[in-house]
Coordinates of C-alpha atoms and ligand atoms in Angstrom, one line a residue:
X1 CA 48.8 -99.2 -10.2
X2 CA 47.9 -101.9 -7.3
X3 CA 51.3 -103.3 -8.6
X4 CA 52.8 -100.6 -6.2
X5 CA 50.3 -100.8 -3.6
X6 CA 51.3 -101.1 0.0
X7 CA 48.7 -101.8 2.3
X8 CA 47.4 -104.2 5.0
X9 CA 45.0 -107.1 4.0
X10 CA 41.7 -105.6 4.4
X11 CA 38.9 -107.9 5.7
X12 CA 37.1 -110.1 3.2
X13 CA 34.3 -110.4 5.2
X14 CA 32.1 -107.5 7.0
X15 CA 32.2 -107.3 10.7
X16 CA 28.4 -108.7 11.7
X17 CA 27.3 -105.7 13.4
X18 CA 24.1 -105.9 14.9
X19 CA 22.5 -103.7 14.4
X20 CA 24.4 -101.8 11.9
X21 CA 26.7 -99.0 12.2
X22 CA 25.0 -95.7 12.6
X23 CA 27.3 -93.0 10.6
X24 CA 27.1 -89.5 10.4
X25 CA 29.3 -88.1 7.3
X26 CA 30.6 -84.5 7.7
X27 CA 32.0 -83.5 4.4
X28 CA 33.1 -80.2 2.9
X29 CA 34.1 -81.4 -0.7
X30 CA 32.8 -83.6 -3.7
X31 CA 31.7 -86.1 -1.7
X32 CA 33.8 -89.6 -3.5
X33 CA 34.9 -90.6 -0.3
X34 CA 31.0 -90.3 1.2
X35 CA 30.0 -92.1 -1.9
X36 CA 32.4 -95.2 -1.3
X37 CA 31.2 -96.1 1.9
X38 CA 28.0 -96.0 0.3
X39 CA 28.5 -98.3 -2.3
X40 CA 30.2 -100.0 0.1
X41 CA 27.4 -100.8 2.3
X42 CA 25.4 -101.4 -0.7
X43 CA 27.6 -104.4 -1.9
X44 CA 27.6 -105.8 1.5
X45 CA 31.4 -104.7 2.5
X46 CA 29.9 -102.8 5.3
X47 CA 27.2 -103.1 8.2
X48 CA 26.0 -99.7 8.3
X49 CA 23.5 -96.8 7.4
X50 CA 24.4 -93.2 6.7
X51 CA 22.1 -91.5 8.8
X52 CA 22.7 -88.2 7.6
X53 CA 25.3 -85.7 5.7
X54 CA 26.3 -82.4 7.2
X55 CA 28.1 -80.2 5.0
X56 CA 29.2 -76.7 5.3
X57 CA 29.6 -74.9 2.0
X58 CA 26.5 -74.5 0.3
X59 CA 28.7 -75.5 -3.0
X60 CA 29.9 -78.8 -2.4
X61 CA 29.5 -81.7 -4.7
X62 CA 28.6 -83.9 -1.7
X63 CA 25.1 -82.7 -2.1
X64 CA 24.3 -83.3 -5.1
X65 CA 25.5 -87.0 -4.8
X66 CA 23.5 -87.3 -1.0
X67 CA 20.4 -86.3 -3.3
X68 CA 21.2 -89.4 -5.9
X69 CA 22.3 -91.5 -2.9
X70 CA 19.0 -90.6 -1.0
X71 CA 20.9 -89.4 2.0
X72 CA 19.0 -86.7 4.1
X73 CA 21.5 -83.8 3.4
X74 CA 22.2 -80.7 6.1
X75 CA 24.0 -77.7 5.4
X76 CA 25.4 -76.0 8.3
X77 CA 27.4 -73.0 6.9
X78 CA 30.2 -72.4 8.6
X79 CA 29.8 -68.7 8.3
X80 CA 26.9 -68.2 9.9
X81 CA 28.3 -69.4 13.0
X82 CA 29.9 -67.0 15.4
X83 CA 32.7 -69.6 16.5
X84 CA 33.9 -73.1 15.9
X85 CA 32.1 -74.5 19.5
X86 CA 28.9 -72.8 18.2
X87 CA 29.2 -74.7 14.8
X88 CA 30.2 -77.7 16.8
X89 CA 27.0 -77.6 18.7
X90 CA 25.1 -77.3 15.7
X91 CA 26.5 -80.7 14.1
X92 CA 25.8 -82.5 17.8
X93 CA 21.9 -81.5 17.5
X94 CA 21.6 -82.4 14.3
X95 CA 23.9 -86.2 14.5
X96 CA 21.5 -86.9 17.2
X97 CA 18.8 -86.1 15.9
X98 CA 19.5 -88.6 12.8
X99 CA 20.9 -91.1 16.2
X100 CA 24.6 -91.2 14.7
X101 CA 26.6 -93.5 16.7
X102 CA 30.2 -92.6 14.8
X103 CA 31.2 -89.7 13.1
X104 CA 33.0 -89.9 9.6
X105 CA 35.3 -87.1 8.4
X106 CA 35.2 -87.5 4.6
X107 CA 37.1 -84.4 3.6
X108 CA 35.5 -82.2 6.5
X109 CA 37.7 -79.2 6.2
X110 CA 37.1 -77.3 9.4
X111 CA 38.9 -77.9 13.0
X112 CA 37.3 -80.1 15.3
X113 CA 36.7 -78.8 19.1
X114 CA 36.5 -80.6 21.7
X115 CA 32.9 -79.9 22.1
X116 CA 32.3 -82.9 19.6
X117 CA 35.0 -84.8 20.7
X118 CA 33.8 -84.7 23.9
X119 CA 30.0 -86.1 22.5
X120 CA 31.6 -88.4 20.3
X121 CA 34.4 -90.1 22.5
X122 CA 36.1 -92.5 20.2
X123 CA 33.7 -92.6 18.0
X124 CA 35.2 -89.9 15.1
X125 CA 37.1 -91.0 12.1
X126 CA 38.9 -89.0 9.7
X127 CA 40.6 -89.5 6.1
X128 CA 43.8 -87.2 5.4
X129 CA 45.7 -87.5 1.7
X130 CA 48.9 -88.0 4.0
X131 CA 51.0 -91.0 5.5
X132 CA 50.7 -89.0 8.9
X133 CA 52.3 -87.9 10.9
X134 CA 54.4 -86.5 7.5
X135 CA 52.0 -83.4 6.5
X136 CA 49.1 -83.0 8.2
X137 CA 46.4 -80.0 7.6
X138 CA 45.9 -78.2 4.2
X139 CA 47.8 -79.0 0.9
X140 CA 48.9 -82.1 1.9
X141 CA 49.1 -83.6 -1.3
X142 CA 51.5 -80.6 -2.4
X143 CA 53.0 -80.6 0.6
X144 CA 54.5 -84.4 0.1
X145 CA 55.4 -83.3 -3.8
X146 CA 57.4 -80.2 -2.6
X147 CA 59.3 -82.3 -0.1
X148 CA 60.3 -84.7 -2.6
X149 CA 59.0 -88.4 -0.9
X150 CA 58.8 -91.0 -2.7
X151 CA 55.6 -92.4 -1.2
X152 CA 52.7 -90.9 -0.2
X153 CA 49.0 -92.5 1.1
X154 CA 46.5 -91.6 2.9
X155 CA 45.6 -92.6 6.9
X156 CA 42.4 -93.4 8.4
X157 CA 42.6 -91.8 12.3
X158 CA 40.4 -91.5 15.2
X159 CA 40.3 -87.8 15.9
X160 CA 42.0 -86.0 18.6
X161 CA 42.1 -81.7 18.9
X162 CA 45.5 -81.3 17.1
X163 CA 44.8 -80.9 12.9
X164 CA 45.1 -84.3 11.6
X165 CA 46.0 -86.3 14.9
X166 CA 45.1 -89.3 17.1
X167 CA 45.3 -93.1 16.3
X168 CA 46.0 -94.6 13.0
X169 CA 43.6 -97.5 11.9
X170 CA 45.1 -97.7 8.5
X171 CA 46.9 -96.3 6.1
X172 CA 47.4 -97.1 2.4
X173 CA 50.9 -96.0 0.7
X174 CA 51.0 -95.3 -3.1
X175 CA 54.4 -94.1 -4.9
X176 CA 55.3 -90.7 -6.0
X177 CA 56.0 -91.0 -9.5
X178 CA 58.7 -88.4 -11.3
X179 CA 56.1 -86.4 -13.6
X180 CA 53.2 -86.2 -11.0
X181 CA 51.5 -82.9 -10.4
X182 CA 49.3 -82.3 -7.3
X183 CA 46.0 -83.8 -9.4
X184 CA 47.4 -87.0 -10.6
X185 CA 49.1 -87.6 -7.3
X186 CA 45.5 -86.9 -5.7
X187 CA 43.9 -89.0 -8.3
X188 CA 46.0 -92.2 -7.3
X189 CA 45.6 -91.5 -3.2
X190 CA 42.1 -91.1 -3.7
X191 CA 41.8 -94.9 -5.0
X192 CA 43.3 -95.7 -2.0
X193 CA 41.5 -93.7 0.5
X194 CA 37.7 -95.2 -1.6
X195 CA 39.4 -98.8 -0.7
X196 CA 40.7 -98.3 3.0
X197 CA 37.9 -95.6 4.6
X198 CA 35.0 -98.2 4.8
X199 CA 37.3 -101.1 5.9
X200 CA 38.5 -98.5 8.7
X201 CA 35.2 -98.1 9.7
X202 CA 34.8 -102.2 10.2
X203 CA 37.6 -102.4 12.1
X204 CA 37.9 -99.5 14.2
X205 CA 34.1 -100.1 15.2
X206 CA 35.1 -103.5 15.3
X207 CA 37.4 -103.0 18.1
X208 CA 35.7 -100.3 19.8
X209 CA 32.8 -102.8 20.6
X210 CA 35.2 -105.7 21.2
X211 CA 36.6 -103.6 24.5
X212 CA 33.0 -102.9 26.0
Ligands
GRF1 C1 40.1 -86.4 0.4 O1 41.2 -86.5 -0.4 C2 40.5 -86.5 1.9 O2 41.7 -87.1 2.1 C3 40.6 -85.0 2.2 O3 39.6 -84.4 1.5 C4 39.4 -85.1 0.3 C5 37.9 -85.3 0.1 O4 37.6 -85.8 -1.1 N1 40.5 -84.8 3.6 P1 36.1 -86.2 -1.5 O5 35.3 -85.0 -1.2 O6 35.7 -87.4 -0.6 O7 36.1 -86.5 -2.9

C-alpha cells in the first residue's frame, strides 16, 4: 500500500517543545485517530500530553480506549445542550479546566462556532477523510467514490467556521482502487490520517510558536 503513497516527508525528529504540547481531543467516534497521537507521544514522535477527551455521544468507542489509555474522559452530550454556542461553552470550561493549549478534532462530528474559535485562536486542528477542498462535511468518503476520483486522502486543517475549512498543514493522498467500497476506502485513508495527524500537530505548533 505505501507503494502508492503520496505524501510530504514527515519529520524524523519531534519538535523540542518545552514544555510539551497541551492537547485537548474532542472526538465523537472510535477513537483510532485519538489513540495514534497517543502512541505517538508514547514512542517519542510527539512532545505532548492529552490533557483530556471530550466526547459527545455517550456510545463512542473513544471512551473505552481513553479508559485503557488513562485519559480523563468527559462526555458532553450534545443533546442536552440547547444550542451549538451553549455546547461550545461547555467544552471551553472544561479544556481549561484540564489547561489545553490546542484543540484536536479527531472525528469530532458537530460544527464548530466561533465561540471556540474565538478561545482557541489558531490553536484548533481538525482531520477530514478528504483531499479538501474536494468533499468536505459528512460522507466524504462516499462522497469521493460516487464522484469517481481516482485519489483520495485525508487533510490536517486549522479550523475556521465553514464545515471542513481553514489552512491545510498536510494532507496524505492514497488511490481509489476499482473494487473499493466506502469501508475499504476508509480503511486505507485511515492509515494515512494515524501517520499524518500527530506529525500535523508538530508542525503546525511548530510554526505557531516560531511566529511569536
Ligand atoms: C476519521 O476518519 C476522520 O477523518 C473523520 O472521522 C473519523 C474518525 O475516526 N473526521 P476515529 O474515531 O479516529 O477512528
Amino acid at each position: 500500500m505505501t507503494r502508492y503513497l503520496i505524501a510530504p516527508a514527515l519529520p524524523s525528529q519531534p519538535y523540542p517543545f518545552n514544555p510539551p504540547l497541551k492537547l485537548g481531543i474532542l472526538a465523537s467516534g472510535s477513537g483510532s485517530n485519538m489513540e495514534a497521537i497517543a502512541r505517538a507521544i508514547a514512542d517519542g514522535e510527539l512532545n505532548a500530553s492529552i490533557q483530556a477527551l471530550i466526547y459527545n455521544n455517550p456510545e463512542a468507542g473513544v471512551a473505552e480506549r481513553a479508559k485503557r489509555l488513562d485519559i480523563p474522559a468527559v462526555l458532553l452530550n450534545h443533546r442536552v445542550f440547547e444550542s451549538r454556542e451553549t455546547l461550545d461553552k461547555h467544552i471551553i470550561q472544561t479544556l481549561q479546566k484540564y489547561q489545553v493549549e490546542w484543540v484536536i478534532m479527531a472525528g469530532w462530528m458537530r460544527r464548530v462556532t466561533q465561540v471556540l474559535i474565538n478561545a482557541f485562536p489558531n490553536r484548533i486542528l481538525n482531520i477530514h477523510p478528504s483531499l479538501l477542498p474536494s468533499f468536505p462535511g459528512m460522507r466524504a468518503v462516499e462522497q469521493a467514490l460516487a464522484a469517481g476520483v481516482k485519489l483520495s486522502g485525508c487533510t490536517v486543517h486549522f479550523v475556521e467556521l465553514a464545515v471542513d475549512s481553514g489552512p491545510i498543514v498536510i494532507q496524505a493522498a492514497v488511490p481509489v482502487l476499482p473494487d473499493d467500497t466506502p469501508k475499504t476506502l476508509q480503511a486505507r485513508i485511515q492509515v494515512q490520517e494515524h501517520r499524518i495527524f500527530p506529525a500535523a500537530i508538530a508542525l503546525a505548533a511548530a510554526e505557531a510558536y516560531s511566529e511569536t
